[in-house]
mmCIF file of C-alpha atoms in Angstrom:
data_model
loop_
_atom_site.group_PDB
_atom_site.id
_atom_site.type_symbol
_atom_site.label_atom_id
_atom_site.label_comp_id
_atom_site.label_asym_id
_atom_site.label_seq_id
_atom_site.Cartn_x
_atom_site.Cartn_y
_atom_site.Cartn_z
ATOM 1 C CA MET F 1 -20.627 52.001 -34.480
ATOM 2 C CA GLN F 2 -21.737 49.258 -32.068
ATOM 3 C CA HIS F 3 -23.593 46.236 -33.313
ATOM 4 C CA SER F 4 -26.030 44.440 -31.037
ATOM 5 C CA ILE F 5 -26.022 40.649 -31.059
ATOM 6 C CA SER F 6 -29.242 39.239 -32.403
ATOM 7 C CA PHE F 7 -31.334 36.702 -30.521
ATOM 8 C CA LYS F 8 -30.521 34.173 -33.229
ATOM 9 C CA GLN F 9 -26.772 34.775 -32.807
ATOM 10 C CA ARG F 10 -26.999 34.476 -28.997
ATOM 11 C CA LYS F 11 -28.889 31.198 -29.368
ATOM 12 C CA PHE F 12 -26.223 29.883 -31.743
ATOM 13 C CA ASN F 13 -23.429 30.882 -29.340
ATOM 14 C CA LYS F 14 -25.180 29.159 -26.435
ATOM 15 C CA THR F 15 -25.680 25.991 -28.473
ATOM 16 C CA PHE F 16 -22.043 26.071 -29.596
ATOM 17 C CA VAL F 17 -20.749 26.405 -26.023
ATOM 18 C CA GLN F 18 -23.043 23.612 -24.844
ATOM 19 C CA GLY F 19 -21.687 21.413 -27.620
ATOM 20 C CA ILE F 20 -18.106 22.091 -26.542
ATOM 21 C CA MET F 21 -18.922 21.316 -22.907
ATOM 22 C CA ALA F 22 -20.642 18.073 -23.900
ATOM 23 C CA SER F 23 -17.562 17.040 -25.879
ATOM 24 C CA VAL F 24 -15.326 17.744 -22.885
ATOM 25 C CA GLU F 25 -17.526 15.629 -20.616
ATOM 26 C CA LYS F 26 -17.530 12.842 -23.189
ATOM 27 C CA LEU F 27 -13.729 12.871 -23.258
ATOM 28 C CA LYS F 28 -13.637 12.709 -19.456
ATOM 29 C CA ARG F 29 -15.918 9.687 -19.467
ATOM 30 C CA LYS F 30 -13.854 8.089 -22.211
ATOM 31 C CA SER F 31 -10.744 8.394 -20.045
ATOM 32 C CA SER F 32 -12.387 6.181 -17.440
ATOM 33 C CA ASN F 33 -12.245 3.234 -19.882
ATOM 34 C CA CYS F 34 -14.634 0.241 -19.957
ATOM 35 C CA ALA F 35 -17.763 2.314 -20.588
ATOM 36 C CA GLY F 36 -19.842 0.313 -23.025
ATOM 37 C CA GLU F 37 -16.748 -1.135 -24.681
ATOM 38 C CA THR F 38 -16.435 -4.744 -25.791
ATOM 39 C CA LYS F 39 -12.648 -4.808 -25.409
ATOM 40 C CA ILE F 40 -11.029 -3.280 -22.350
ATOM 41 C CA LYS F 41 -7.844 -1.299 -22.901
ATOM 42 C CA LYS F 42 -4.970 -2.348 -20.678
ATOM 43 C CA ALA F 43 -3.737 0.382 -18.345
ATOM 44 C CA LYS F 44 -0.341 1.814 -19.222
ATOM 45 C CA VAL F 45 2.383 1.071 -16.697
ATOM 46 C CA ASP F 46 4.895 3.838 -16.003
ATOM 47 C CA LYS F 47 7.773 1.929 -14.414
ATOM 48 C CA GLU F 48 9.491 5.174 -13.414
ATOM 49 C CA LYS F 49 6.578 5.959 -11.111
ATOM 50 C CA LEU F 50 6.188 2.540 -9.501
ATOM 51 C CA PRO F 51 6.729 2.818 -5.735
ATOM 52 C CA LYS F 52 9.430 1.385 -3.512
ATOM 53 C CA ARG F 53 8.957 0.055 0.009
ATOM 54 C CA ASN F 54 10.638 1.652 2.999
ATOM 55 C CA LYS F 55 11.706 -0.210 6.144
ATOM 56 C CA ARG F 56 8.226 0.144 7.638
ATOM 57 C CA GLY F 57 6.781 -1.635 4.618
ATOM 58 C CA GLU F 58 5.151 1.552 3.349
ATOM 59 C CA LEU F 59 4.996 2.314 -0.353
ATOM 60 C CA LYS F 60 7.024 5.352 -1.384
ATOM 61 C CA PHE F 61 5.863 7.333 -4.412
ATOM 62 C CA ALA F 62 8.711 9.687 -5.321
ATOM 63 C CA ASP F 63 6.426 12.432 -6.623
ATOM 64 C CA HIS F 64 3.968 12.184 -3.700
ATOM 65 C CA PRO F 65 5.932 11.572 -0.477
ATOM 66 C CA ASP F 66 2.878 12.319 1.686
ATOM 67 C CA PHE F 67 1.060 9.246 0.338
ATOM 68 C CA ARG F 68 2.247 6.126 2.185
ATOM 69 C CA PRO F 69 -0.112 3.141 1.924
ATOM 70 C CA ASN F 70 1.411 -0.225 2.812
ATOM 71 C CA ARG F 71 -0.744 -2.470 0.650
ATOM 72 C CA THR F 72 -0.659 -2.577 -3.139
ATOM 73 C CA PRO F 73 -3.860 -2.938 -5.169
ATOM 74 C CA LYS F 74 -2.882 -6.564 -5.838
ATOM 75 C CA GLU F 75 -2.426 -7.253 -2.127
ATOM 76 C CA ILE F 76 -5.797 -5.700 -1.306
ATOM 77 C CA LEU F 77 -7.668 -7.699 -3.928
ATOM 78 C CA GLN F 78 -5.944 -10.975 -3.092
ATOM 79 C CA ALA F 79 -6.447 -10.511 0.643
ATOM 80 C CA GLY F 80 -10.202 -10.106 0.154
ATOM 81 C CA ALA F 81 -12.012 -6.793 -0.088
ATOM 82 C CA PHE F 82 -15.188 -4.917 -1.001
ATOM 83 C CA GLY F 83 -17.391 -7.945 -0.453
ATOM 84 C CA GLY F 84 -15.971 -9.410 -3.659
ATOM 85 C CA GLY F 85 -17.750 -6.882 -5.837
ATOM 86 C CA TYR F 86 -15.815 -3.661 -6.261
ATOM 87 C CA PHE F 87 -15.651 -3.931 -10.061
ATOM 88 C CA ARG F 88 -19.182 -5.253 -10.485
ATOM 89 C CA PRO F 89 -21.232 -3.906 -13.414
ATOM 90 C CA ILE F 90 -22.623 -0.468 -12.541
ATOM 91 C CA LYS F 91 -24.454 2.483 -14.026
ATOM 92 C CA SER F 92 -22.704 5.602 -12.828
ATOM 93 C CA GLY F 93 -24.797 8.429 -11.443
ATOM 94 C CA VAL F 94 -21.895 10.759 -12.248
ATOM 95 C CA THR F 95 -21.292 9.931 -15.913
ATOM 96 C CA ASN F 96 -24.648 8.278 -16.683
ATOM 97 C CA GLU F 97 -22.676 5.515 -18.395
ATOM 98 C CA LYS F 98 -22.737 1.759 -17.797
ATOM 99 C CA TYR F 99 -19.501 0.008 -16.841
ATOM 100 C CA LYS F 100 -18.466 -3.619 -16.671
ATOM 101 C CA ASP F 101 -15.297 -5.721 -16.690
ATOM 102 C CA CYS F 102 -13.247 -2.691 -15.618
ATOM 103 C CA TRP F 103 -10.911 -4.941 -13.665
ATOM 104 C CA LYS F 104 -9.581 -6.289 -16.959
ATOM 105 C CA GLU F 105 -7.565 -3.126 -17.580
ATOM 106 C CA PHE F 106 -5.166 -4.072 -14.784
ATOM 107 C CA PRO F 107 -2.249 -6.568 -14.870
ATOM 108 C CA GLU F 108 -3.362 -10.189 -14.946
ATOM 109 C CA HIS F 109 -1.035 -11.185 -12.108
ATOM 110 C CA TRP F 110 -3.109 -9.027 -9.742
ATOM 111 C CA PHE F 111 -5.813 -11.679 -9.995
ATOM 112 C CA GLU F 112 -3.758 -14.861 -9.721
ATOM 113 C CA GLY F 113 -5.621 -17.407 -7.619
ATOM 114 C CA VAL F 114 -8.712 -15.190 -7.534
ATOM 115 C CA LYS F 115 -12.018 -15.957 -9.232
ATOM 116 C CA PRO F 116 -13.242 -12.577 -10.530
ATOM 117 C CA SER F 117 -16.925 -13.532 -10.647
ATOM 118 C CA LEU F 118 -16.823 -14.207 -6.888
ATOM 119 C CA SER F 119 -14.103 -11.941 -5.525
ATOM 120 C CA ILE F 120 -13.792 -9.003 -7.934
ATOM 121 C CA ALA F 121 -17.004 -8.431 -9.890
ATOM 122 C CA ASN F 122 -19.641 -10.155 -7.751
ATOM 123 C CA SER F 123 -22.959 -8.321 -8.114
ATOM 124 C CA THR F 124 -23.896 -9.299 -4.536
ATOM 125 C CA TYR F 125 -21.927 -8.080 -1.513
ATOM 126 C CA ASP F 126 -20.515 -11.152 0.236
ATOM 127 C CA LYS F 127 -18.761 -10.382 3.521
ATOM 128 C CA SER F 128 -17.218 -13.866 3.555
ATOM 129 C CA ARG F 129 -15.014 -12.650 0.693
ATOM 130 C CA ASN F 130 -13.515 -9.963 2.923
ATOM 131 C CA PHE F 131 -10.265 -10.635 4.762
ATOM 132 C CA TYR F 132 -11.823 -9.877 8.154
ATOM 133 C CA LYS F 133 -15.197 -11.471 7.274
ATOM 134 C CA VAL F 134 -17.219 -8.349 8.102
ATOM 135 C CA LYS F 135 -19.229 -5.854 6.086
ATOM 136 C CA CYS F 136 -18.100 -2.260 5.902
ATOM 137 C CA GLY F 137 -18.228 0.815 3.725
ATOM 138 C CA ALA F 138 -20.838 3.050 2.125
ATOM 139 C CA SER F 139 -22.639 2.296 -1.131
ATOM 140 C CA LEU F 140 -21.594 3.736 -4.491
ATOM 141 C CA GLU F 141 -24.758 5.846 -4.464
ATOM 142 C CA GLU F 142 -23.753 7.375 -1.129
ATOM 143 C CA TRP F 143 -20.296 8.172 -2.475
ATOM 144 C CA GLU F 144 -21.831 9.794 -5.547
ATOM 145 C CA SER F 145 -24.316 11.888 -3.567
ATOM 146 C CA SER F 146 -21.500 13.066 -1.287
ATOM 147 C CA GLY F 147 -19.539 14.381 -4.269
ATOM 148 C CA TRP F 148 -16.623 12.003 -3.727
ATOM 149 C CA ILE F 149 -16.743 10.436 -7.216
ATOM 150 C CA LYS F 150 -15.214 12.070 -10.286
ATOM 151 C CA ALA F 151 -15.978 11.070 -13.868
ATOM 152 C CA GLN F 152 -12.474 9.756 -14.573
ATOM 153 C CA ASP F 153 -12.838 7.091 -11.851
ATOM 154 C CA PRO F 154 -16.558 6.250 -11.634
ATOM 155 C CA TYR F 155 -16.023 3.402 -9.154
ATOM 156 C CA GLY F 156 -14.280 5.622 -6.618
ATOM 157 C CA TRP F 157 -11.099 5.870 -4.581
ATOM 158 C CA PHE F 158 -9.780 2.339 -5.059
ATOM 159 C CA GLN F 159 -10.090 2.612 -8.843
ATOM 160 C CA TRP F 160 -8.144 5.858 -8.615
ATOM 161 C CA TYR F 161 -5.508 4.091 -6.474
ATOM 162 C CA CYS F 162 -5.112 1.222 -8.952
ATOM 163 C CA ARG F 163 -4.432 3.678 -11.754
ATOM 164 C CA PHE F 164 -2.237 5.968 -9.670
ATOM 165 C CA TYR F 165 -0.175 2.975 -8.532
ATOM 166 C CA LEU F 166 0.568 2.040 -12.157
ATOM 167 C CA GLY F 167 1.733 5.575 -12.928
ATOM 168 C CA ARG F 168 -1.261 7.590 -14.080
ATOM 169 C CA ARG F 169 -1.216 11.171 -12.786
ATOM 170 C CA THR F 170 -4.165 13.578 -12.959
ATOM 171 C CA GLU F 171 -5.371 16.810 -11.389
ATOM 172 C CA ASP F 172 -7.514 14.754 -8.992
ATOM 173 C CA ASP F 173 -4.514 13.183 -7.255
ATOM 174 C CA GLU F 174 -4.147 15.817 -4.537
ATOM 175 C CA ARG F 175 -7.799 15.519 -3.555
ATOM 176 C CA GLN F 176 -7.668 11.734 -3.390
ATOM 177 C CA ILE F 177 -4.418 11.684 -1.416
ATOM 178 C CA GLY F 178 -5.879 14.259 0.952
ATOM 179 C CA ARG F 179 -8.895 12.021 1.527
ATOM 180 C CA TRP F 180 -6.589 9.087 2.230
ATOM 181 C CA ASN F 181 -4.561 11.067 4.761
ATOM 182 C CA ARG F 182 -7.673 12.240 6.604
ATOM 183 C CA PHE F 183 -9.135 8.735 6.658
ATOM 184 C CA LEU F 184 -5.937 7.202 8.017
ATOM 185 C CA SER F 185 -5.420 9.957 10.548
ATOM 186 C CA ARG F 186 -8.845 9.231 11.994
ATOM 187 C CA PHE F 187 -9.231 5.467 11.777
ATOM 188 C CA LYS F 188 -5.667 4.212 12.195
ATOM 189 C CA THR F 189 -5.366 6.287 15.356
ATOM 190 C CA ASN F 190 -8.713 4.939 16.565
ATOM 191 C CA LEU F 191 -7.653 1.333 16.002
ATOM 192 C CA VAL F 192 -4.207 1.760 17.566
ATOM 193 C CA ASN F 193 -5.778 3.265 20.691
ATOM 194 C CA LYS F 194 -8.206 0.347 20.985
ATOM 195 C CA ILE F 195 -5.413 -2.209 20.620
ATOM 196 C CA LYS F 196 -3.298 -0.462 23.250
ATOM 197 C CA LYS F 197 -6.247 -0.165 25.622
ATOM 198 C CA ALA F 198 -6.853 -3.914 25.319
ATOM 199 C CA ASP F 199 -3.118 -4.574 25.755
ATOM 200 C CA ALA F 200 -3.363 -6.760 22.664
ATOM 201 C CA SER F 201 -1.148 -7.678 19.732
ATOM 202 C CA TYR F 202 -1.341 -5.594 16.564
ATOM 203 C CA ASP F 203 -2.720 -8.639 14.731
ATOM 204 C CA ASN F 204 -5.498 -9.481 17.192
ATOM 205 C CA TYR F 205 -8.219 -9.374 14.566
ATOM 206 C CA THR F 206 -11.049 -9.566 17.098
ATOM 207 C CA ILE F 207 -10.392 -5.907 17.898
ATOM 208 C CA SER F 208 -12.353 -3.665 15.526
ATOM 209 C CA PRO F 209 -12.489 -5.922 12.449
ATOM 210 C CA VAL F 210 -14.734 -3.391 10.672
ATOM 211 C CA ILE F 211 -12.134 -0.643 11.028
ATOM 212 C CA ARG F 212 -9.420 -3.079 9.941
ATOM 213 C CA GLN F 213 -11.379 -4.007 6.817
ATOM 214 C CA SER F 214 -12.007 -0.346 6.040
ATOM 215 C CA LEU F 215 -8.310 0.449 6.395
ATOM 216 C CA LEU F 216 -7.479 -2.428 4.052
ATOM 217 C CA HIS F 217 -9.834 -0.932 1.463
ATOM 218 C CA TRP F 218 -7.765 2.248 1.727
ATOM 219 C CA GLY F 219 -4.470 0.417 1.301
ATOM 220 C CA TYR F 220 -3.337 0.010 4.887
ATOM 221 C CA GLN F 221 -2.934 -2.696 7.515
ATOM 222 C CA ILE F 222 -1.643 -2.146 11.042
ATOM 223 C CA VAL F 223 1.985 -3.206 11.651
ATOM 224 C CA PRO F 224 3.947 -3.540 14.942
ATOM 225 C CA GLN F 225 5.582 -0.147 14.453
ATOM 226 C CA ASP F 226 2.171 1.522 14.622
ATOM 227 C CA LEU F 227 2.094 0.407 18.261
ATOM 228 C CA GLY F 228 5.712 1.293 18.941
ATOM 229 C CA GLY F 229 7.118 -2.119 18.094
ATOM 230 C CA LYS F 230 9.620 -3.143 15.467
ATOM 231 C CA ARG F 231 9.112 -4.724 12.090
ATOM 232 C CA LYS F 232 11.976 -6.315 10.215
ATOM 233 C CA PRO F 233 11.425 -5.914 6.464
ATOM 234 C CA SER F 234 12.025 -8.795 4.120
ATOM 235 C CA GLU F 235 14.959 -8.595 1.740
ATOM 236 C CA GLU F 236 12.516 -8.096 -1.126
ATOM 237 C CA GLU F 237 10.840 -5.144 0.563
ATOM 238 C CA SER F 238 13.953 -3.206 1.544
ATOM 239 C CA GLU F 239 14.205 -0.248 -0.805
ATOM 240 C CA LYS F 240 13.410 -2.286 -3.884
ATOM 241 C CA ASN F 241 10.871 -1.642 -6.581
ATOM 242 C CA VAL F 242 7.604 -3.378 -5.933
ATOM 243 C CA PRO F 243 7.694 -6.184 -8.527
ATOM 244 C CA LEU F 244 5.301 -5.860 -11.436
ATOM 245 C CA LYS F 245 5.386 -8.981 -13.549
#
């Protein structure tokens, strides 16, 4: 004998499922850290996953050989990036949560010699804080509307990179690495062609400073080998673990 499910039972089931889904989303947001919290949890460092540098100066992640940036998060931040305000206070359109002081989860030595209020969490974009002194990049709102932001990293790709660099691994890694590869394939090639056309040095910063700044935001700076030249690595760089003090 078959029993039909009552309207009341169906309503209960729907409410139960919605409750489960809400709990899952809450856990996802919680994993992003620094959402409405007074004390920021320090990111865990997995030393087994820290990268090494190859002879080109690229970072080698053993479990993701197709991901080869040549600038660490520390190097990007200390060089000057994101108009000084990547980790500014935000309200995420993806999680609907407010975030602030998220930079505090990362190692303190990343910020040596840097004033966070001006160069890390500045609420106003200041191009003078950028290494190449130009403005570049889309707004957080544009990234959100394009579907590029996931709840675990509400600030975007660079936040993902900071956490990936320290050893965190998630199901979003392949997507983010794929985005990096496509970005580099397009813009590094564009910049190299412009430098060659001008018969200029790789470090002639007057050639496409906006593209250079954008590449820096994605963990890459042009080196002589990109133009067919040679680059002699320092003793510290040659196949050694990137130091994390």
